[in-house]
PDB file of C-alpha atoms in Angstrom:
ATOM      1  CA  MET A   1    -187.828 132.167 109.938  1.00 42.00           C
ATOM      2  CA  SER A   2    -185.090 131.468 107.357  1.00 43.00           C
ATOM      3  CA  SER A   3    -185.491 132.387 103.704  1.00 41.00           C
ATOM      4  CA  THR A   4    -185.691 128.714 102.695  1.00 41.00           C
ATOM      5  CA  ASN A   5    -188.659 128.119 104.954  1.00 43.00           C
ATOM      6  CA  ARG A   6    -190.533 131.072 103.453  1.00 39.00           C
ATOM      7  CA  ASN A   7    -191.027 129.020 100.319  1.00 39.00           C
ATOM      8  CA  ARG A   8    -193.124 126.511 102.222  1.00 41.00           C
ATOM      9  CA  ASP A   9    -196.895 126.738 102.319  1.00 42.00           C
ATOM     10  CA  ILE A  10    -197.496 127.596 105.988  1.00 38.00           C
ATOM     11  CA  GLU A  11    -200.898 127.173 107.623  1.00 40.00           C
ATOM     12  CA  ARG A  12    -201.141 128.421 111.203  1.00 37.00           C
ATOM     13  CA  ARG A  13    -204.742 127.368 111.813  1.00 38.00           C
ATOM     14  CA  ALA A  14    -206.662 124.346 110.637  1.00 37.00           C
ATOM     15  CA  GLU A  15    -209.559 126.550 109.523  1.00 37.00           C
ATOM     16  CA  TYR A  16    -207.420 127.855 106.658  1.00 40.00           C
ATOM     17  CA  LEU A  17    -207.574 124.464 104.979  1.00 43.00           C
ATOM     18  CA  GLN A  18    -210.791 123.857 103.127  1.00 43.00           C
ATOM     19  CA  ALA A  19    -212.099 120.311 102.942  1.00 40.00           C
ATOM     20  CA  ASP A  20    -212.107 120.334  99.141  1.00 44.00           C
ATOM     21  CA  GLN A  21    -208.463 121.379  98.876  1.00 56.00           C
ATOM     22  CA  CYS A  22    -207.061 117.964  99.735  1.00 61.00           C
ATOM     23  CA  LEU A  23    -208.680 114.605  99.224  1.00 58.00           C
ATOM     24  CA  PRO A  24    -208.325 112.071 102.063  1.00 56.00           C
ATOM     25  CA  PRO A  25    -205.595 109.450 101.628  1.00 55.00           C
ATOM     26  CA  SER A  26    -206.641 106.398  99.668  1.00 54.00           C
ATOM     27  CA  SER A  27    -207.625 103.367 101.721  1.00 49.00           C
ATOM     28  CA  ASP A  28    -205.750 101.147  99.263  1.00 46.00           C
ATOM     29  CA  ASN A  29    -202.368 100.656 100.865  1.00 48.00           C
ATOM     30  CA  SER A  30    -201.000  98.139  98.358  1.00 43.00           C
ATOM     31  CA  MET A  31    -198.281 100.586  97.305  1.00 46.00           C
ATOM     32  CA  ASP A  32    -197.246 101.007 100.927  1.00 50.00           C
ATOM     33  CA  ARG A  33    -196.274  97.349 101.135  1.00 68.00           C
ATOM     34  CA  ILE A  34    -194.048  97.396  98.047  1.00 82.00           C
ATOM     35  CA  TRP A  35    -192.014 100.547  97.502  1.00 93.00           C
ATOM     36  CA  PHE A  36    -190.769 100.851  93.935  1.00 94.00           C
ATOM     37  CA  ILE A  37    -190.058 104.014  91.928  1.00 94.00           C
ATOM     38  CA  LYS A  38    -190.984 103.787  88.254  1.00 93.00           C
ATOM     39  CA  ASP A  39    -188.297 106.076  86.873  1.00 95.00           C
ATOM     40  CA  GLY A  40    -186.633 105.191  83.569  1.00 95.00           C
ATOM     41  CA  CYS A  41    -183.290 106.819  84.387  1.00 96.00           C
ATOM     42  CA  GLY A  42    -183.196 105.253  87.854  1.00 96.00           C
ATOM     43  CA  LEU A  43    -184.066 101.789  86.543  1.00 96.00           C
ATOM     44  CA  ALA A  44    -181.355 102.054  83.881  1.00 97.00           C
ATOM     45  CA  CYS A  45    -178.766 103.091  86.490  1.00 97.00           C
ATOM     46  CA  ALA A  46    -179.815 100.261  88.814  1.00 97.00           C
ATOM     47  CA  ILE A  47    -179.523  97.693  86.007  1.00 97.00           C
ATOM     48  CA  VAL A  48    -176.094  99.068  85.019  1.00 97.00           C
ATOM     49  CA  THR A  49    -174.974  98.778  88.662  1.00 97.00           C
ATOM     50  CA  TRP A  50    -175.892  95.092  88.793  1.00 97.00           C
ATOM     51  CA  MET A  51    -174.304  94.428  85.370  1.00 97.00           C
ATOM     52  CA  LEU A  52    -171.016  96.025  86.460  1.00 97.00           C
ATOM     53  CA  ILE A  53    -170.930  93.889  89.610  1.00 97.00           C
ATOM     54  CA  PHE A  54    -171.616  90.737  87.570  1.00 97.00           C
ATOM     55  CA  TYR A  55    -168.889  91.747  85.108  1.00 97.00           C
ATOM     56  CA  ALA A  56    -166.444  92.073  87.997  1.00 97.00           C
ATOM     57  CA  GLU A  57    -167.587  88.638  89.220  1.00 96.00           C
ATOM     58  CA  PHE A  58    -166.918  87.137  85.801  1.00 96.00           C
ATOM     59  CA  VAL A  59    -163.418  88.587  85.456  1.00 95.00           C
ATOM     60  CA  VAL A  60    -162.391  87.803  89.034  1.00 95.00           C
ATOM     61  CA  ILE A  61    -163.575  84.198  88.935  1.00 94.00           C
ATOM     62  CA  PHE A  62    -162.832  83.070  85.365  1.00 93.00           C
ATOM     63  CA  VAL A  63    -159.848  85.259  84.481  1.00 91.00           C
ATOM     64  CA  MET A  64    -157.973  85.466  87.784  1.00 92.00           C
ATOM     65  CA  LEU A  65    -159.041  82.835  90.326  1.00 92.00           C
ATOM     66  CA  VAL A  66    -159.816  79.722  88.277  1.00 89.00           C
ATOM     67  CA  PRO A  67    -156.477  79.724  86.354  1.00 86.00           C
ATOM     68  CA  ALA A  68    -154.457  80.446  89.532  1.00 84.00           C
ATOM     69  CA  LYS A  69    -152.106  77.672  90.585  1.00 83.00           C
ATOM     70  CA  ASP A  70    -152.529  78.363  94.306  1.00 87.00           C
ATOM     71  CA  LEU A  71    -155.826  76.706  95.262  1.00 92.00           C
ATOM     72  CA  LEU A  72    -155.869  78.255  98.749  1.00 95.00           C
ATOM     73  CA  TYR A  73    -155.387  81.725  97.240  1.00 92.00           C
ATOM     74  CA  SER A  74    -158.318  81.166  94.892  1.00 93.00           C
ATOM     75  CA  ILE A  75    -160.624  79.840  97.620  1.00 96.00           C
ATOM     76  CA  ILE A  76    -159.890  82.602 100.145  1.00 96.00           C
ATOM     77  CA  ASN A  77    -160.161  85.450  97.660  1.00 96.00           C
ATOM     78  CA  GLY A  78    -163.199  83.876  96.019  1.00 96.00           C
ATOM     79  CA  ILE A  79    -165.024  83.702  99.354  1.00 97.00           C
ATOM     80  CA  ILE A  80    -164.086  87.281 100.281  1.00 97.00           C
ATOM     81  CA  PHE A  81    -165.012  88.744  96.894  1.00 97.00           C
ATOM     82  CA  ASN A  82    -168.311  86.886  96.555  1.00 97.00           C
ATOM     83  CA  THR A  83    -169.330  87.725 100.123  1.00 98.00           C
ATOM     84  CA  LEU A  84    -168.696  91.426  99.528  1.00 98.00           C
ATOM     85  CA  ALA A  85    -170.533  91.264  96.193  1.00 97.00           C
ATOM     86  CA  PHE A  86    -173.525  89.550  97.794  1.00 98.00           C
ATOM     87  CA  LEU A  87    -173.686  92.117 100.611  1.00 98.00           C
ATOM     88  CA  ALA A  88    -173.371  94.959  98.086  1.00 98.00           C
ATOM     89  CA  LEU A  89    -176.254  93.621  95.991  1.00 98.00           C
ATOM     90  CA  ALA A  90    -178.371  92.984  99.090  1.00 98.00           C
ATOM     91  CA  SER A  91    -177.710  96.520 100.354  1.00 98.00           C
ATOM     92  CA  HIS A  92    -178.582  97.933  96.932  1.00 98.00           C
ATOM     93  CA  SER A  93    -181.864  95.999  96.885  1.00 97.00           C
ATOM     94  CA  ARG A  94    -182.827  97.158 100.377  1.00 97.00           C
ATOM     95  CA  ALA A  95    -181.943 100.778  99.568  1.00 97.00           C
ATOM     96  CA  MET A  96    -184.013 100.604  96.367  1.00 97.00           C
ATOM     97  CA  LEU A  97    -187.080  98.761  97.700  1.00 96.00           C
ATOM     98  CA  THR A  98    -187.369 100.346 101.161  1.00 95.00           C
ATOM     99  CA  ASP A  99    -189.714 103.251 101.769  1.00 95.00           C
ATOM    100  CA  PRO A 100    -187.239 106.075 102.538  1.00 95.00           C
ATOM    101  CA  GLY A 101    -189.735 107.791 104.850  1.00 92.00           C
ATOM    102  CA  ALA A 102    -192.535 108.996 102.625  1.00 92.00           C
ATOM    103  CA  VAL A 103    -195.134 111.220 104.244  1.00 90.00           C
ATOM    104  CA  PRO A 104    -198.728 109.990 103.709  1.00 87.00           C
ATOM    105  CA  LYS A 105    -200.022 111.579 100.533  1.00 84.00           C
ATOM    106  CA  GLY A 106    -203.072 113.817 100.715  1.00 79.00           C
ATOM    107  CA  ASN A 107    -203.298 113.913 104.517  1.00 79.00           C
ATOM    108  CA  ALA A 108    -203.474 117.718 104.705  1.00 76.00           C
ATOM    109  CA  THR A 109    -207.203 117.654 105.343  1.00 77.00           C
ATOM    110  CA  LYS A 110    -209.081 119.740 107.879  1.00 76.00           C
ATOM    111  CA  GLU A 111    -210.170 116.621 109.776  1.00 78.00           C
ATOM    112  CA  PHE A 112    -206.655 115.228 110.035  1.00 78.00           C
ATOM    113  CA  ILE A 113    -205.156 118.526 111.212  1.00 76.00           C
ATOM    114  CA  GLU A 114    -207.853 118.848 113.857  1.00 75.00           C
ATOM    115  CA  SER A 115    -207.074 115.297 115.036  1.00 76.00           C
ATOM    116  CA  LEU A 116    -203.457 116.358 115.720  1.00 75.00           C
ATOM    117  CA  GLN A 117    -204.717 118.617 118.525  1.00 74.00           C
ATOM    118  CA  LEU A 118    -202.160 121.320 117.838  1.00 75.00           C
ATOM    119  CA  LYS A 119    -201.336 123.840 120.503  1.00 76.00           C
ATOM    120  CA  PRO A 120    -201.932 127.538 119.856  1.00 77.00           C
ATOM    121  CA  GLY A 121    -199.087 129.018 117.843  1.00 73.00           C
ATOM    122  CA  GLN A 122    -197.844 125.737 116.387  1.00 73.00           C
ATOM    123  CA  VAL A 123    -196.978 125.881 112.692  1.00 73.00           C
ATOM    124  CA  VAL A 124    -198.054 123.277 110.153  1.00 78.00           C
ATOM    125  CA  TYR A 125    -196.080 122.954 106.926  1.00 80.00           C
ATOM    126  CA  LYS A 126    -198.214 121.846 103.993  1.00 83.00           C
ATOM    127  CA  CYS A 127    -196.731 120.635 100.715  1.00 87.00           C
ATOM    128  CA  PRO A 128    -198.805 122.014  97.833  1.00 85.00           C
ATOM    129  CA  LYS A 129    -197.378 119.412  95.423  1.00 86.00           C
ATOM    130  CA  CYS A 130    -198.461 116.200  97.163  1.00 85.00           C
ATOM    131  CA  CYS A 131    -201.012 117.853  99.475  1.00 84.00           C
ATOM    132  CA  SER A 132    -199.500 116.387 102.634  1.00 85.00           C
ATOM    133  CA  ILE A 133    -198.568 117.786 106.001  1.00 85.00           C
ATOM    134  CA  LYS A 134    -194.821 118.133 105.835  1.00 84.00           C
ATOM    135  CA  PRO A 135    -192.892 117.259 109.008  1.00 83.00           C
ATOM    136  CA  GLU A 136    -189.903 119.361 109.961  1.00 84.00           C
ATOM    137  CA  ARG A 137    -186.805 118.343 107.942  1.00 87.00           C
ATOM    138  CA  ALA A 138    -188.918 116.725 105.210  1.00 90.00           C
ATOM    139  CA  HIS A 139    -188.495 117.717 101.558  1.00 91.00           C
ATOM    140  CA  HIS A 140    -190.468 117.010  98.413  1.00 92.00           C
ATOM    141  CA  CYS A 141    -188.826 114.788  95.793  1.00 94.00           C
ATOM    142  CA  SER A 142    -189.880 115.523  92.228  1.00 91.00           C
ATOM    143  CA  VAL A 143    -188.892 112.001  91.102  1.00 94.00           C
ATOM    144  CA  CYS A 144    -190.626 110.053  93.879  1.00 92.00           C
ATOM    145  CA  LYS A 145    -193.461 112.636  93.875  1.00 91.00           C
ATOM    146  CA  ARG A 146    -193.632 112.419  97.655  1.00 91.00           C
ATOM    147  CA  CYS A 147    -192.360 114.310 100.680  1.00 93.00           C
ATOM    148  CA  ILE A 148    -189.531 112.322 102.287  1.00 94.00           C
ATOM    149  CA  ARG A 149    -188.575 112.593 105.960  1.00 92.00           C
ATOM    150  CA  LYS A 150    -184.917 113.605 106.445  1.00 92.00           C
ATOM    151  CA  MET A 151    -184.347 113.389 102.709  1.00 93.00           C
ATOM    152  CA  ASP A 152    -180.634 113.485 101.942  1.00 94.00           C
ATOM    153  CA  HIS A 153    -180.807 113.257  98.158  1.00 95.00           C
ATOM    154  CA  HIS A 154    -182.360 111.247  95.353  1.00 96.00           C
ATOM    155  CA  CYS A 155    -179.857 108.704  94.063  1.00 96.00           C
ATOM    156  CA  PRO A 156    -180.472 107.326  90.557  1.00 96.00           C
ATOM    157  CA  TRP A 157    -178.030 104.454  91.198  1.00 96.00           C
ATOM    158  CA  VAL A 158    -180.455 102.969  93.737  1.00 97.00           C
ATOM    159  CA  ASN A 159    -183.527 104.406  91.983  1.00 97.00           C
ATOM    160  CA  ASN A 160    -184.775 105.874  95.240  1.00 97.00           C
ATOM    161  CA  CYS A 161    -184.452 108.705  97.680  1.00 96.00           C
ATOM    162  CA  VAL A 162    -182.022 108.362 100.560  1.00 97.00           C
ATOM    163  CA  GLY A 163    -184.029 109.237 103.633  1.00 95.00           C
ATOM    164  CA  GLU A 164    -184.829 108.389 107.215  1.00 93.00           C
ATOM    165  CA  ASN A 165    -185.695 104.711 106.693  1.00 94.00           C
ATOM    166  CA  ASN A 166    -183.125 103.545 104.125  1.00 95.00           C
ATOM    167  CA  GLN A 167    -180.003 105.596 104.788  1.00 96.00           C
ATOM    168  CA  LYS A 168    -178.371 102.646 106.548  1.00 97.00           C
ATOM    169  CA  TYR A 169    -178.716 100.460 103.446  1.00 97.00           C
ATOM    170  CA  PHE A 170    -177.352 103.190 101.184  1.00 98.00           C
ATOM    171  CA  VAL A 171    -174.311 103.676 103.441  1.00 98.00           C
ATOM    172  CA  LEU A 172    -173.702  99.907 103.468  1.00 98.00           C
ATOM    173  CA  PHE A 173    -174.039  99.823  99.675  1.00 98.00           C
ATOM    174  CA  THR A 174    -171.358 102.483  99.213  1.00 98.00           C
ATOM    175  CA  MET A 175    -169.107 100.782 101.776  1.00 98.00           C
ATOM    176  CA  TYR A 176    -169.335  97.312 100.221  1.00 98.00           C
ATOM    177  CA  ILE A 177    -168.880  98.658  96.687  1.00 98.00           C
ATOM    178  CA  ALA A 178    -165.751 100.517  97.847  1.00 98.00           C
ATOM    179  CA  LEU A 179    -164.418  97.346  99.518  1.00 98.00           C
ATOM    180  CA  ILE A 180    -165.167  95.104  96.550  1.00 97.00           C
ATOM    181  CA  SER A 181    -163.515  97.633  94.208  1.00 97.00           C
ATOM    182  CA  LEU A 182    -160.403  97.790  96.373  1.00 98.00           C
ATOM    183  CA  HIS A 183    -160.238  93.998  96.584  1.00 97.00           C
ATOM    184  CA  ALA A 184    -160.594  93.672  92.805  1.00 97.00           C
ATOM    185  CA  LEU A 185    -157.816  96.230  92.186  1.00 97.00           C
ATOM    186  CA  ILE A 186    -155.453  94.386  94.529  1.00 96.00           C
ATOM    187  CA  MET A 187    -156.153  91.077  92.762  1.00 95.00           C
ATOM    188  CA  VAL A 188    -155.633  92.689  89.340  1.00 94.00           C
ATOM    189  CA  CYS A 189    -152.208  93.950  90.442  1.00 92.00           C
ATOM    190  CA  PHE A 190    -151.203  90.507  91.711  1.00 89.00           C
ATOM    191  CA  HIS A 191    -152.488  88.846  88.548  1.00 89.00           C
ATOM    192  CA  PHE A 192    -150.523  91.183  86.290  1.00 86.00           C
ATOM    193  CA  LEU A 193    -147.370  90.384  88.267  1.00 85.00           C
ATOM    194  CA  TYR A 194    -148.173  86.677  88.006  1.00 81.00           C
ATOM    195  CA  CYS A 195    -148.686  86.923  84.240  1.00 80.00           C
ATOM    196  CA  PHE A 196    -145.439  88.847  83.750  1.00 79.00           C
ATOM    197  CA  GLU A 197    -143.508  86.140  85.586  1.00 72.00           C
ATOM    198  CA  GLU A 198    -145.248  83.259  83.815  1.00 71.00           C
ATOM    199  CA  GLU A 199    -146.269  82.830  80.210  1.00 72.00           C
ATOM    200  CA  TRP A 200    -149.463  84.742  79.398  1.00 71.00           C
ATOM    201  CA  THR A 201    -150.991  81.608  77.922  1.00 67.00           C
ATOM    202  CA  LYS A 202    -150.674  79.864  81.318  1.00 72.00           C
ATOM    203  CA  CYS A 203    -152.051  82.632  83.552  1.00 78.00           C
ATOM    204  CA  SER A 204    -155.495  82.814  81.969  1.00 77.00           C
ATOM    205  CA  SER A 205    -158.047  80.670  80.183  1.00 78.00           C
ATOM    206  CA  PHE A 206    -158.462  83.440  77.605  1.00 84.00           C
ATOM    207  CA  SER A 207    -156.059  84.670  74.949  1.00 85.00           C
ATOM    208  CA  PRO A 208    -153.443  87.234  76.099  1.00 83.00           C
ATOM    209  CA  PRO A 209    -155.116  90.190  74.299  1.00 87.00           C
ATOM    210  CA  SER A 210    -158.528  89.288  75.746  1.00 89.00           C
ATOM    211  CA  THR A 211    -157.029  88.861  79.213  1.00 88.00           C
ATOM    212  CA  VAL A 212    -155.337  92.273  79.076  1.00 90.00           C
ATOM    213  CA  ILE A 213    -158.524  93.994  77.885  1.00 93.00           C
ATOM    214  CA  LEU A 214    -160.686  92.341  80.543  1.00 94.00           C
ATOM    215  CA  LEU A 215    -158.231  93.215  83.309  1.00 93.00           C
ATOM    216  CA  ILE A 216    -157.811  96.821  82.162  1.00 95.00           C
ATOM    217  CA  LEU A 217    -161.586  97.304  82.028  1.00 96.00           C
ATOM    218  CA  LEU A 218    -161.940  95.827  85.510  1.00 96.00           C
ATOM    219  CA  CYS A 219    -159.111  98.018  86.758  1.00 96.00           C
ATOM    220  CA  PHE A 220    -160.768 101.126  85.314  1.00 97.00           C
ATOM    221  CA  GLU A 221    -164.150 100.132  86.768  1.00 97.00           C
ATOM    222  CA  GLY A 222    -162.693  99.350  90.184  1.00 96.00           C
ATOM    223  CA  LEU A 223    -160.694 102.569  90.390  1.00 97.00           C
ATOM    224  CA  LEU A 224    -163.639 104.710  89.294  1.00 97.00           C
ATOM    225  CA  PHE A 225    -166.120 103.184  91.711  1.00 96.00           C
ATOM    226  CA  LEU A 226    -163.610 103.020  94.555  1.00 97.00           C
ATOM    227  CA  ILE A 227    -163.113 106.787  94.395  1.00 97.00           C
ATOM    228  CA  PHE A 228    -166.802 107.547  93.873  1.00 96.00           C
ATOM    229  CA  THR A 229    -168.218 105.290  96.585  1.00 97.00           C
ATOM    230  CA  ALA A 230    -165.457 106.035  99.102  1.00 97.00           C
ATOM    231  CA  VAL A 231    -166.182 109.757  98.789  1.00 97.00           C
ATOM    232  CA  MET A 232    -169.924 109.118  99.027  1.00 97.00           C
ATOM    233  CA  PHE A 233    -169.430 106.867 102.056  1.00 97.00           C
ATOM    234  CA  GLY A 234    -167.364 109.515 103.826  1.00 97.00           C
ATOM    235  CA  THR A 235    -169.920 112.196 102.948  1.00 96.00           C
ATOM    236  CA  GLN A 236    -172.771 110.092 104.312  1.00 96.00           C
ATOM    237  CA  VAL A 237    -170.962 109.279 107.565  1.00 96.00           C
ATOM    238  CA  HIS A 238    -170.147 112.965 108.061  1.00 95.00           C
ATOM    239  CA  SER A 239    -173.774 113.861 107.346  1.00 94.00           C
ATOM    240  CA  ILE A 240    -174.981 111.319 109.906  1.00 94.00           C
ATOM    241  CA  CYS A 241    -172.525 112.415 112.595  1.00 94.00           C
ATOM    242  CA  SER A 242    -173.398 116.087 112.119  1.00 92.00           C
ATOM    243  CA  ASP A 243    -177.124 115.241 111.892  1.00 90.00           C
ATOM    244  CA  GLU A 244    -177.523 117.382 108.792  1.00 91.00           C
ATOM    245  CA  THR A 245    -178.768 116.014 105.496  1.00 91.00           C
ATOM    246  CA  GLY A 246    -177.264 116.832 102.133  1.00 89.00           C
ATOM    247  CA  ILE A 247    -180.205 119.071 101.202  1.00 89.00           C
ATOM    248  CA  GLU A 248    -179.969 120.923 104.515  1.00 87.00           C
ATOM    249  CA  GLN A 249    -176.269 121.526 103.949  1.00 86.00           C
ATOM    250  CA  LEU A 250    -176.859 122.639 100.372  1.00 85.00           C
ATOM    251  CA  LYS A 251    -179.686 125.021 101.265  1.00 81.00           C
ATOM    252  CA  LYS A 252    -177.981 126.079 104.511  1.00 79.00           C
ATOM    253  CA  GLU A 253    -181.224 125.631 106.396  1.00 75.00           C
ATOM    254  CA  GLU A 254    -181.480 126.977 109.879  1.00 74.00           C
ATOM    255  CA  ARG A 255    -180.963 124.278 112.505  1.00 78.00           C
ATOM    256  CA  ARG A 256    -184.164 123.881 114.536  1.00 76.00           C
ATOM    257  CA  TRP A 257    -183.712 120.393 115.945  1.00 77.00           C
ATOM    258  CA  ALA A 258    -182.022 119.199 119.111  1.00 79.00           C
ATOM    259  CA  LYS A 259    -178.295 118.607 118.878  1.00 82.00           C
ATOM    260  CA  LYS A 260    -177.115 115.087 119.754  1.00 85.00           C
ATOM    261  CA  THR A 261    -173.752 113.410 120.048  1.00 89.00           C
ATOM    262  CA  LYS A 262    -172.182 111.762 117.003  1.00 91.00           C
ATOM    263  CA  TRP A 263    -172.613 108.326 118.547  1.00 91.00           C
ATOM    264  CA  MET A 264    -176.328 108.957 119.169  1.00 91.00           C
ATOM    265  CA  ASN A 265    -176.736 110.097 115.575  1.00 91.00           C
ATOM    266  CA  MET A 266    -175.052 106.907 114.324  1.00 93.00           C
ATOM    267  CA  LYS A 267    -177.343 104.760 116.469  1.00 92.00           C
ATOM    268  CA  ALA A 268    -180.365 106.667 115.176  1.00 91.00           C
ATOM    269  CA  VAL A 269    -179.504 105.487 111.647  1.00 93.00           C
ATOM    270  CA  PHE A 270    -177.998 102.029 112.224  1.00 94.00           C
ATOM    271  CA  GLY A 271    -180.042 100.990 115.267  1.00 90.00           C
ATOM    272  CA  HIS A 272    -179.917 100.598 119.015  1.00 83.00           C
ATOM    273  CA  PRO A 273    -177.659  99.259 120.413  1.00 84.00           C
ATOM    274  CA  PHE A 274    -174.357  98.819 118.549  1.00 87.00           C
ATOM    275  CA  SER A 275    -173.948  95.271 117.205  1.00 91.00           C
ATOM    276  CA  ILE A 276    -172.742  93.265 114.221  1.00 94.00           C
ATOM    277  CA  GLU A 277    -176.181  93.906 112.704  1.00 94.00           C
ATOM    278  CA  TRP A 278    -174.963  97.404 111.814  1.00 96.00           C
ATOM    279  CA  LEU A 279    -173.071  95.738 108.937  1.00 96.00           C
ATOM    280  CA  SER A 280    -175.999  93.587 107.814  1.00 96.00           C
ATOM    281  CA  PRO A 281    -178.375  94.804 105.086  1.00 97.00           C
ATOM    282  CA  PHE A 282    -180.900  92.238 106.317  1.00 96.00           C
ATOM    283  CA  ALA A 283    -181.249  93.756 109.805  1.00 94.00           C
ATOM    284  CA  THR A 284    -183.815  96.545 110.024  1.00 92.00           C
ATOM    285  CA  PRO A 285    -182.516  99.186 112.444  1.00 89.00           C
ATOM    286  CA  ASP A 286    -184.535  99.830 115.585  1.00 80.00           C
ATOM    287  CA  GLN A 287    -184.665 103.612 115.555  1.00 65.00           C
ATOM    288  CA  GLY A 288    -186.792 103.858 118.674  1.00 56.00           C
ATOM    289  CA  LYS A 289    -190.002 105.805 119.003  1.00 47.00           C
ATOM    290  CA  VAL A 290    -189.797 108.886 116.825  1.00 45.00           C
ATOM    291  CA  ASP A 291    -192.590 111.403 116.457  1.00 45.00           C
ATOM    292  CA  PRO A 292    -193.275 111.501 112.705  1.00 43.00           C
ATOM    293  CA  TYR A 293    -194.545 115.078 112.963  1.00 45.00           C
ATOM    294  CA  GLN A 294    -192.255 117.661 114.502  1.00 45.00           C
ATOM    295  CA  TYR A 295    -193.584 121.172 114.644  1.00 38.00           C
ATOM    296  CA  VAL A 296    -191.779 124.424 115.252  1.00 38.00           C
ATOM    297  CA  VAL A 297    -193.269 127.091 117.472  1.00 31.00           C
TER     298      VAL A 297
END
């Protein structure tokens, strides 16, 4: 067993768990229907994310597209930008409000372990923090206060963990933010060229100093988030293809799960089979039948 797994609370027989150690899970499942993390830092980051997108919307529409002389240019770029912004916000909402794969809290009871009908020699991992039976590849999140299946990391920008059930939405969020940032930067470059050729008073509804400040701020925002989200998108895709979460890479955990092809790993996250729904934050991926509890002999 690797050194990282030694830190886990291992119970090899159900008799080792006393009935009074863990209370049965609550029958009230109202929180299971609506997943929302009450974290001040995460909520602030999520609000800032939406405000930055709305700021980009304001500058693109009222500073660059509305004053443009070419109506077709304004319509095409307006449709593209607003579509990407809508998909980015929808992906952010799904990533934030989707249960990332939380393990039932307080299920490490003697009765529940006996109901699993474990074979002799099978190992059960018990989380002492949330008193739950921890599946293989699950990790405890101190912010969510739950064990999360295939937890990659906790992202304050979406105020949620990135795990088994919402990784698709997080990947789409980073992709659409990168695309909308790139599109905004391209439009800023064209608008600066347009303003240099024409009089500054004719290329914007705002005063020249205000126009320059708004465009520079948008340029800085777009460049910053393009780099950040593009790197995060590439990291997530690599993590999916290699079937190794960020925490597993960081802790260098021993690989104990079956190796699959990159294409199979992609389908496990985005759904079976490949379709246009991979790009939709409204389509819930069909991940197939997966055993929520994977034990290691």
